Short mmCIF file of C-alpha atoms in Angstrom, two decimals:
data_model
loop_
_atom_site.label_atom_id
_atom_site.label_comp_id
_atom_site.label_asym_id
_atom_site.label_seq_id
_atom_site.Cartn_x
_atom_site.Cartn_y
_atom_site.Cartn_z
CA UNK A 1 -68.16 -120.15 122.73
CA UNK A 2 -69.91 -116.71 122.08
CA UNK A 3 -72.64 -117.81 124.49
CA UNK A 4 -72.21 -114.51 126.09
CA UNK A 5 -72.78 -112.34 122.86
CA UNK A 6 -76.65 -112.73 123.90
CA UNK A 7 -76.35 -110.80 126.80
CA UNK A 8 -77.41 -107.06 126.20
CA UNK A 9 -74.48 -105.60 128.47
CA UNK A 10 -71.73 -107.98 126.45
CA UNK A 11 -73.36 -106.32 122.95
CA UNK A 12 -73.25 -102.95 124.50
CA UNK A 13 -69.66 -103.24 125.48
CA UNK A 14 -68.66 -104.99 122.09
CA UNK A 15 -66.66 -108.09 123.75
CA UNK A 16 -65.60 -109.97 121.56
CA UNK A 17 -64.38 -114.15 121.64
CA UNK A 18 -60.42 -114.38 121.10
CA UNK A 19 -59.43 -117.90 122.18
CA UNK A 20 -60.89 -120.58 124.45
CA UNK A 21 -59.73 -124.35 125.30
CA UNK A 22 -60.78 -126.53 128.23
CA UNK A 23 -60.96 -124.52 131.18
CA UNK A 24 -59.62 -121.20 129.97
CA UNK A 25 -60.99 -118.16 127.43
CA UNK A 26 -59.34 -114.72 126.19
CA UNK A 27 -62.40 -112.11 125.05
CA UNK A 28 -61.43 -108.69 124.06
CA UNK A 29 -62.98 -104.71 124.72
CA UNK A 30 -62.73 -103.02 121.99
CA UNK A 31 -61.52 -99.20 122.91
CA UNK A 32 -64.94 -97.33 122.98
CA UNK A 33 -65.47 -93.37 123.48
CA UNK A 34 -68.63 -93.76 125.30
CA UNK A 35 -66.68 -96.30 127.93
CA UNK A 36 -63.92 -93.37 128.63
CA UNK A 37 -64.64 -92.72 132.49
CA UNK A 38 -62.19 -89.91 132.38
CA UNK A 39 -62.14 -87.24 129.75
CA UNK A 40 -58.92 -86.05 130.67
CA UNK A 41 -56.73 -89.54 130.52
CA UNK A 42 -59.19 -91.00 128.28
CA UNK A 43 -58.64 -94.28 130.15
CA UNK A 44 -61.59 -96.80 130.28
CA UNK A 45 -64.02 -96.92 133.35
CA UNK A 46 -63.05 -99.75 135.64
CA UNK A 47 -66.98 -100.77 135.53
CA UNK A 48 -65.85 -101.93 131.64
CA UNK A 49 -63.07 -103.73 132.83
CA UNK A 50 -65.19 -104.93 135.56
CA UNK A 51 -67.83 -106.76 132.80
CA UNK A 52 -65.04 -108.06 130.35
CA UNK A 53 -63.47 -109.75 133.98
CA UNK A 54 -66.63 -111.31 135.24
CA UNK A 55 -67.70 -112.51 132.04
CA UNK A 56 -64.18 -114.20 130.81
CA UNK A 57 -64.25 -116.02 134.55
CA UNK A 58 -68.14 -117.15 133.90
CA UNK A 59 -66.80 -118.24 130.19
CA UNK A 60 -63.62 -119.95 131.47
CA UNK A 61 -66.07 -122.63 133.64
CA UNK A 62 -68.48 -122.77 130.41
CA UNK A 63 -65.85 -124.50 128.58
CA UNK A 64 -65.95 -127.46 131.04
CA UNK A 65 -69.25 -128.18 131.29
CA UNK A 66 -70.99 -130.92 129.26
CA UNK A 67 -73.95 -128.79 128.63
CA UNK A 68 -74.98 -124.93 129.71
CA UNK A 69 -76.28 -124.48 133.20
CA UNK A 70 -77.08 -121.49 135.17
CA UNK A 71 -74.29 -119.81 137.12
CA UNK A 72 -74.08 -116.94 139.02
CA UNK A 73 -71.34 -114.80 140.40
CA UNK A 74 -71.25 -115.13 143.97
CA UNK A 75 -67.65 -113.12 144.48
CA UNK A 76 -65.55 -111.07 142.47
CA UNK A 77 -62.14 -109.38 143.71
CA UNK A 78 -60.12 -107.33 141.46
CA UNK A 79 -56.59 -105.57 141.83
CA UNK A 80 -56.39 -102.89 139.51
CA UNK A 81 -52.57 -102.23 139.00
CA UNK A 82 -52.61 -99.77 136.54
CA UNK A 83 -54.69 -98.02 133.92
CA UNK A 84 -55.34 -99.07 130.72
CA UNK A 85 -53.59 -97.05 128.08
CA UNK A 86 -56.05 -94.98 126.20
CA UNK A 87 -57.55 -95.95 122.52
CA UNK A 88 -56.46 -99.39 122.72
CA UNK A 89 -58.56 -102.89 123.02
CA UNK A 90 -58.45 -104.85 126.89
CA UNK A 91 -58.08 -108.67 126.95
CA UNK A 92 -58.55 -110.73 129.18
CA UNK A 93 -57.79 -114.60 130.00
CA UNK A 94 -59.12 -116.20 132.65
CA UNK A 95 -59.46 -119.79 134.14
CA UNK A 96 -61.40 -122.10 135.64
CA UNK A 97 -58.56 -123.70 138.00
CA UNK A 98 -61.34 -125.46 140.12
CA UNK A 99 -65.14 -126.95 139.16
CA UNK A 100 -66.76 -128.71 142.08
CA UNK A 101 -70.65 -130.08 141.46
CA UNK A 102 -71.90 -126.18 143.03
CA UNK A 103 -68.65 -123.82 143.08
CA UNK A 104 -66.29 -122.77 140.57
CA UNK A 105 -63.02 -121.08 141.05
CA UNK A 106 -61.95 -118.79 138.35
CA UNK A 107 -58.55 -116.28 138.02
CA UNK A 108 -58.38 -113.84 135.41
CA UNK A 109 -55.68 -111.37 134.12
CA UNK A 110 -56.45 -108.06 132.10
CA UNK A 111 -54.37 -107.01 129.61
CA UNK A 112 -52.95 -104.39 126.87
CA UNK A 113 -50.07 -105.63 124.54
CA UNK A 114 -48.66 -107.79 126.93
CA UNK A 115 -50.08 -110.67 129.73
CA UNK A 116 -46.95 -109.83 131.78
CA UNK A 117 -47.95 -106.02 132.16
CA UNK A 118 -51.34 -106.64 133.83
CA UNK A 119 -54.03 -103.59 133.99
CA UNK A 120 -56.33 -106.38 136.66
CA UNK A 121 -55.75 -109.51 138.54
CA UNK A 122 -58.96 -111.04 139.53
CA UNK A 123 -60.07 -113.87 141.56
CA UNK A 124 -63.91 -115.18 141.59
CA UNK A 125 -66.06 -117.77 142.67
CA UNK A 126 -69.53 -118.88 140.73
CA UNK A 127 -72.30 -120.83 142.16
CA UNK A 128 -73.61 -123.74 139.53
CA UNK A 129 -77.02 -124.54 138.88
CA UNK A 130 -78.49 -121.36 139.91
CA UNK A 131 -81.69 -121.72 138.03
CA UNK A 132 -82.83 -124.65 139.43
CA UNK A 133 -85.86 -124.02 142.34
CA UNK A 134 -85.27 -124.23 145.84
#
């Protein structure tokens, strides 16, 4: 399920595969200096917890489909709620509540120690098949 290890931005950031079943996925960001977007609360830039988001939702629909496909994020909203404490990992789960033959529909929840504390909500969509010509 570490499809997304390939991807140069996933290495950078050091996300990592916790859990996965049908439909749903938990990945982890490791606590990085270099992702620290403020030097002062040494919290992690929301653009990090932007990445681990996005690709938890893309995973989440991954783990329904017979075979990989091309997908591509067509919307993305996020509710930050409050920031991560400092020199600890991020997880988050996300599913796929919805996959129609060209949309999925994807919900995602960052966390610290615990689910029920959220640092992110997140709602997305992804179009399927995205590699095929016009």
């Amino acid at each position: 399920m570490a499809w997304f290890e390939g991807l140069p931005q996933c290495r950078t950031l050091g996300l990592r595969h916790v859990a996965s079943e049908a439909g749903k996925v938990t990945l982890e960001l490791p606590f990085q200096e270099a992702l620290i977007g403020n030097p002062e609360t040494r919290v992690v830039h929301g653009g990090a917890v932007t990445t681990l988001i996005d690709t938890a939702s893309g995973t989440s629909l991954f783990t329904l489909l017979p075979a990989p496909e091309a997908i591509a994020t067509l919307d993305l909203r996020i509710d930050y709620l409050r920031p991560a404490k400092p020199d600890a990992p991020i997880f988050c789960t996300a599913e796929c509540y919805r996959l129609t033959e060209h949309i999925a529909f994807t919900r995602a929840t960052a966390f610290q120690d615990d689910i029920a504390k959220p640092v992110a909500y997140a709602v997305a969509t992804f179009a399927r098949g995205t590699g095929k010509e016009a």
